[in-house]
């Protein structure tokens, strides 16, 4: 009997395998689609161009030859972009959703990620 892998488990597995930065590049380039992962990675191939040769080879070693349903990972990507200092409007554009949707996404999170550029500009009162 095959076990269905949830999106959250797949995200965790791919982040552990590739690292967060390479996974985010994978999700931003291929999120929401089925991606064929070949046995032999070509440096000029779309996967290597998106995530780098090292991460592409790791993905191939673990997932080839097969199709991978690349998660959208909007929550992880939103946190990443927020930490990089992007506004909710800029994040909305990157995620392909509305700014209101981004506001709702952050509202559902247990801990709101700090905005990178705001952190540097805030005054400390203590």
PDB file of C-alpha atoms in Angstrom:
ATOM      1  CA  UNK A   1       0.000   0.000   0.000  1.00  0.00           C
ATOM      2  CA  UNK A   2       1.447   3.399  -0.976  1.00  0.00           C
ATOM      3  CA  UNK A   3       1.533   6.210   1.529  1.00  0.00           C
ATOM      4  CA  UNK A   4       0.422   9.651   0.377  1.00  0.00           C
ATOM      5  CA  UNK A   5       2.987  12.304   1.213  1.00  0.00           C
ATOM      6  CA  UNK A   6       1.428  15.535   2.446  1.00  0.00           C
ATOM      7  CA  UNK A   7       2.640  18.862   1.141  1.00  0.00           C
ATOM      8  CA  UNK A   8       4.041  19.767   4.573  1.00  0.00           C
ATOM      9  CA  UNK A   9       6.056  16.542   4.737  1.00  0.00           C
ATOM     10  CA  UNK A  10       7.351  17.050   1.221  1.00  0.00           C
ATOM     11  CA  UNK A  11       8.350  20.645   2.005  1.00  0.00           C
ATOM     12  CA  UNK A  12      10.212  19.479   5.121  1.00  0.00           C
ATOM     13  CA  UNK A  13      11.923  16.687   3.176  1.00  0.00           C
ATOM     14  CA  UNK A  14      12.986  18.998   0.343  1.00  0.00           C
ATOM     15  CA  UNK A  15      14.214  21.740   2.700  1.00  0.00           C
ATOM     16  CA  UNK A  16      16.303  19.151   4.578  1.00  0.00           C
ATOM     17  CA  UNK A  17      17.675  17.820   1.292  1.00  0.00           C
ATOM     18  CA  UNK A  18      18.331  21.046  -0.595  1.00  0.00           C
ATOM     19  CA  UNK A  19      18.514  23.729   2.069  1.00  0.00           C
ATOM     20  CA  UNK A  20      15.968  26.502   2.457  1.00  0.00           C
ATOM     21  CA  UNK A  21      17.376  28.856  -0.178  1.00  0.00           C
ATOM     22  CA  UNK A  22      17.526  26.202  -2.924  1.00  0.00           C
ATOM     23  CA  UNK A  23      14.084  24.871  -1.987  1.00  0.00           C
ATOM     24  CA  UNK A  24      12.608  28.371  -2.220  1.00  0.00           C
ATOM     25  CA  UNK A  25      14.181  28.754  -5.661  1.00  0.00           C
ATOM     26  CA  UNK A  26      12.643  25.394  -6.635  1.00  0.00           C
ATOM     27  CA  UNK A  27       9.200  26.444  -5.392  1.00  0.00           C
ATOM     28  CA  UNK A  28       9.391  29.862  -7.034  1.00  0.00           C
ATOM     29  CA  UNK A  29      10.364  28.383 -10.385  1.00  0.00           C
ATOM     30  CA  UNK A  30       8.270  25.206 -10.420  1.00  0.00           C
ATOM     31  CA  UNK A  31       5.733  25.446  -7.572  1.00  0.00           C
ATOM     32  CA  UNK A  32       2.334  24.012  -8.339  1.00  0.00           C
ATOM     33  CA  UNK A  33       3.427  21.784 -11.192  1.00  0.00           C
ATOM     34  CA  UNK A  34       4.733  18.318 -11.837  1.00  0.00           C
ATOM     35  CA  UNK A  35       8.441  18.444 -12.564  1.00  0.00           C
ATOM     36  CA  UNK A  36      10.333  15.581 -14.161  1.00  0.00           C
ATOM     37  CA  UNK A  37      13.557  14.914 -12.275  1.00  0.00           C
ATOM     38  CA  UNK A  38      16.002  13.123 -14.598  1.00  0.00           C
ATOM     39  CA  UNK A  39      18.750  10.733 -13.546  1.00  0.00           C
ATOM     40  CA  UNK A  40      21.380  12.840 -15.288  1.00  0.00           C
ATOM     41  CA  UNK A  41      21.395  16.515 -14.422  1.00  0.00           C
ATOM     42  CA  UNK A  42      22.530  18.868 -17.156  1.00  0.00           C
ATOM     43  CA  UNK A  43      24.181  22.117 -16.038  1.00  0.00           C
ATOM     44  CA  UNK A  44      22.141  23.917 -18.710  1.00  0.00           C
ATOM     45  CA  UNK A  45      18.896  22.225 -17.658  1.00  0.00           C
ATOM     46  CA  UNK A  46      16.016  24.114 -16.079  1.00  0.00           C
ATOM     47  CA  UNK A  47      16.437  22.548 -12.637  1.00  0.00           C
ATOM     48  CA  UNK A  48      20.165  23.296 -12.392  1.00  0.00           C
ATOM     49  CA  UNK A  49      19.608  26.854 -13.619  1.00  0.00           C
ATOM     50  CA  UNK A  50      16.927  27.401 -10.983  1.00  0.00           C
ATOM     51  CA  UNK A  51      18.545  25.867  -7.885  1.00  0.00           C
ATOM     52  CA  UNK A  52      22.202  25.401  -8.768  1.00  0.00           C
ATOM     53  CA  UNK A  53      24.053  22.291  -9.840  1.00  0.00           C
ATOM     54  CA  UNK A  54      24.757  20.958  -6.340  1.00  0.00           C
ATOM     55  CA  UNK A  55      21.112  21.128  -5.221  1.00  0.00           C
ATOM     56  CA  UNK A  56      19.909  19.802  -8.586  1.00  0.00           C
ATOM     57  CA  UNK A  57      22.209  16.783  -8.231  1.00  0.00           C
ATOM     58  CA  UNK A  58      20.950  16.123  -4.691  1.00  0.00           C
ATOM     59  CA  UNK A  59      17.370  16.273  -5.968  1.00  0.00           C
ATOM     60  CA  UNK A  60      18.215  13.863  -8.766  1.00  0.00           C
ATOM     61  CA  UNK A  61      20.019  11.466  -6.427  1.00  0.00           C
ATOM     62  CA  UNK A  62      16.935  11.274  -4.176  1.00  0.00           C
ATOM     63  CA  UNK A  63      13.976  11.686  -6.551  1.00  0.00           C
ATOM     64  CA  UNK A  64      14.941  10.480 -10.035  1.00  0.00           C
ATOM     65  CA  UNK A  65      13.737   9.240 -12.380  1.00  0.00           C
ATOM     66  CA  UNK A  66      10.293  10.414 -11.406  1.00  0.00           C
ATOM     67  CA  UNK A  67       7.909  13.328 -11.398  1.00  0.00           C
ATOM     68  CA  UNK A  68       7.870  15.576  -8.371  1.00  0.00           C
ATOM     69  CA  UNK A  69       4.812  17.626  -7.465  1.00  0.00           C
ATOM     70  CA  UNK A  70       6.581  20.795  -6.406  1.00  0.00           C
ATOM     71  CA  UNK A  71       4.753  22.440  -3.486  1.00  0.00           C
ATOM     72  CA  UNK A  72       3.841  26.119  -3.612  1.00  0.00           C
ATOM     73  CA  UNK A  73       5.106  26.477  -0.019  1.00  0.00           C
ATOM     74  CA  UNK A  74       3.548  29.920   0.257  1.00  0.00           C
ATOM     75  CA  UNK A  75       3.968  30.119   4.032  1.00  0.00           C
ATOM     76  CA  UNK A  76       7.680  29.326   3.953  1.00  0.00           C
ATOM     77  CA  UNK A  77       8.255  31.622   0.994  1.00  0.00           C
ATOM     78  CA  UNK A  78       6.287  34.441   2.655  1.00  0.00           C
ATOM     79  CA  UNK A  79       8.400  34.114   5.827  1.00  0.00           C
ATOM     80  CA  UNK A  80      11.586  34.115   3.752  1.00  0.00           C
ATOM     81  CA  UNK A  81      10.606  37.249   1.822  1.00  0.00           C
ATOM     82  CA  UNK A  82       9.414  39.005   4.978  1.00  0.00           C
ATOM     83  CA  UNK A  83      12.777  38.319   6.640  1.00  0.00           C
ATOM     84  CA  UNK A  84      14.464  39.765   3.551  1.00  0.00           C
ATOM     85  CA  UNK A  85      12.563  43.014   4.123  1.00  0.00           C
ATOM     86  CA  UNK A  86       9.860  42.800   1.447  1.00  0.00           C
ATOM     87  CA  UNK A  87       6.512  44.473   2.041  1.00  0.00           C
ATOM     88  CA  UNK A  88       3.290  42.463   2.064  1.00  0.00           C
ATOM     89  CA  UNK A  89       2.485  43.919  -1.355  1.00  0.00           C
ATOM     90  CA  UNK A  90       5.824  42.760  -2.771  1.00  0.00           C
ATOM     91  CA  UNK A  91       5.346  39.345  -1.176  1.00  0.00           C
ATOM     92  CA  UNK A  92       1.865  39.114  -2.717  1.00  0.00           C
ATOM     93  CA  UNK A  93       3.332  39.676  -6.163  1.00  0.00           C
ATOM     94  CA  UNK A  94       6.018  37.030  -5.626  1.00  0.00           C
ATOM     95  CA  UNK A  95       3.461  34.499  -4.347  1.00  0.00           C
ATOM     96  CA  UNK A  96       0.853  35.223  -7.006  1.00  0.00           C
ATOM     97  CA  UNK A  97      -1.811  36.219  -4.513  1.00  0.00           C
ATOM     98  CA  UNK A  98      -3.454  39.348  -3.162  1.00  0.00           C
ATOM     99  CA  UNK A  99      -2.003  41.538  -0.447  1.00  0.00           C
ATOM    100  CA  UNK A 100      -5.085  40.722   1.650  1.00  0.00           C
ATOM    101  CA  UNK A 101      -4.240  37.052   1.174  1.00  0.00           C
ATOM    102  CA  UNK A 102      -0.711  37.667   2.451  1.00  0.00           C
ATOM    103  CA  UNK A 103      -2.120  39.525   5.460  1.00  0.00           C
ATOM    104  CA  UNK A 104      -4.353  36.518   6.175  1.00  0.00           C
ATOM    105  CA  UNK A 105      -1.449  34.113   5.685  1.00  0.00           C
ATOM    106  CA  UNK A 106       0.626  35.973   8.284  1.00  0.00           C
ATOM    107  CA  UNK A 107      -2.384  36.261  10.622  1.00  0.00           C
ATOM    108  CA  UNK A 108      -2.702  32.443  10.659  1.00  0.00           C
ATOM    109  CA  UNK A 109       0.957  31.966  11.593  1.00  0.00           C
ATOM    110  CA  UNK A 110       1.751  31.254  15.238  1.00  0.00           C
ATOM    111  CA  UNK A 111       4.641  33.707  15.249  1.00  0.00           C
ATOM    112  CA  UNK A 112       4.844  36.559  12.802  1.00  0.00           C
ATOM    113  CA  UNK A 113       8.225  36.721  11.075  1.00  0.00           C
ATOM    114  CA  UNK A 114      10.097  39.952  11.616  1.00  0.00           C
ATOM    115  CA  UNK A 115      10.608  42.159   8.625  1.00  0.00           C
ATOM    116  CA  UNK A 116      14.350  42.357   7.962  1.00  0.00           C
ATOM    117  CA  UNK A 117      14.632  46.035   7.167  1.00  0.00           C
ATOM    118  CA  UNK A 118      12.258  47.086   9.994  1.00  0.00           C
ATOM    119  CA  UNK A 119      14.364  45.193  12.511  1.00  0.00           C
ATOM    120  CA  UNK A 120      17.372  47.359  11.666  1.00  0.00           C
ATOM    121  CA  UNK A 121      15.366  50.611  11.861  1.00  0.00           C
ATOM    122  CA  UNK A 122      13.414  50.046  15.057  1.00  0.00           C
ATOM    123  CA  UNK A 123      14.493  51.881  18.174  1.00  0.00           C
ATOM    124  CA  UNK A 124      14.991  49.938  21.341  1.00  0.00           C
ATOM    125  CA  UNK A 125      13.205  51.285  24.404  1.00  0.00           C
ATOM    126  CA  UNK A 126      14.789  48.808  26.816  1.00  0.00           C
TER     127      UNK A 126
END
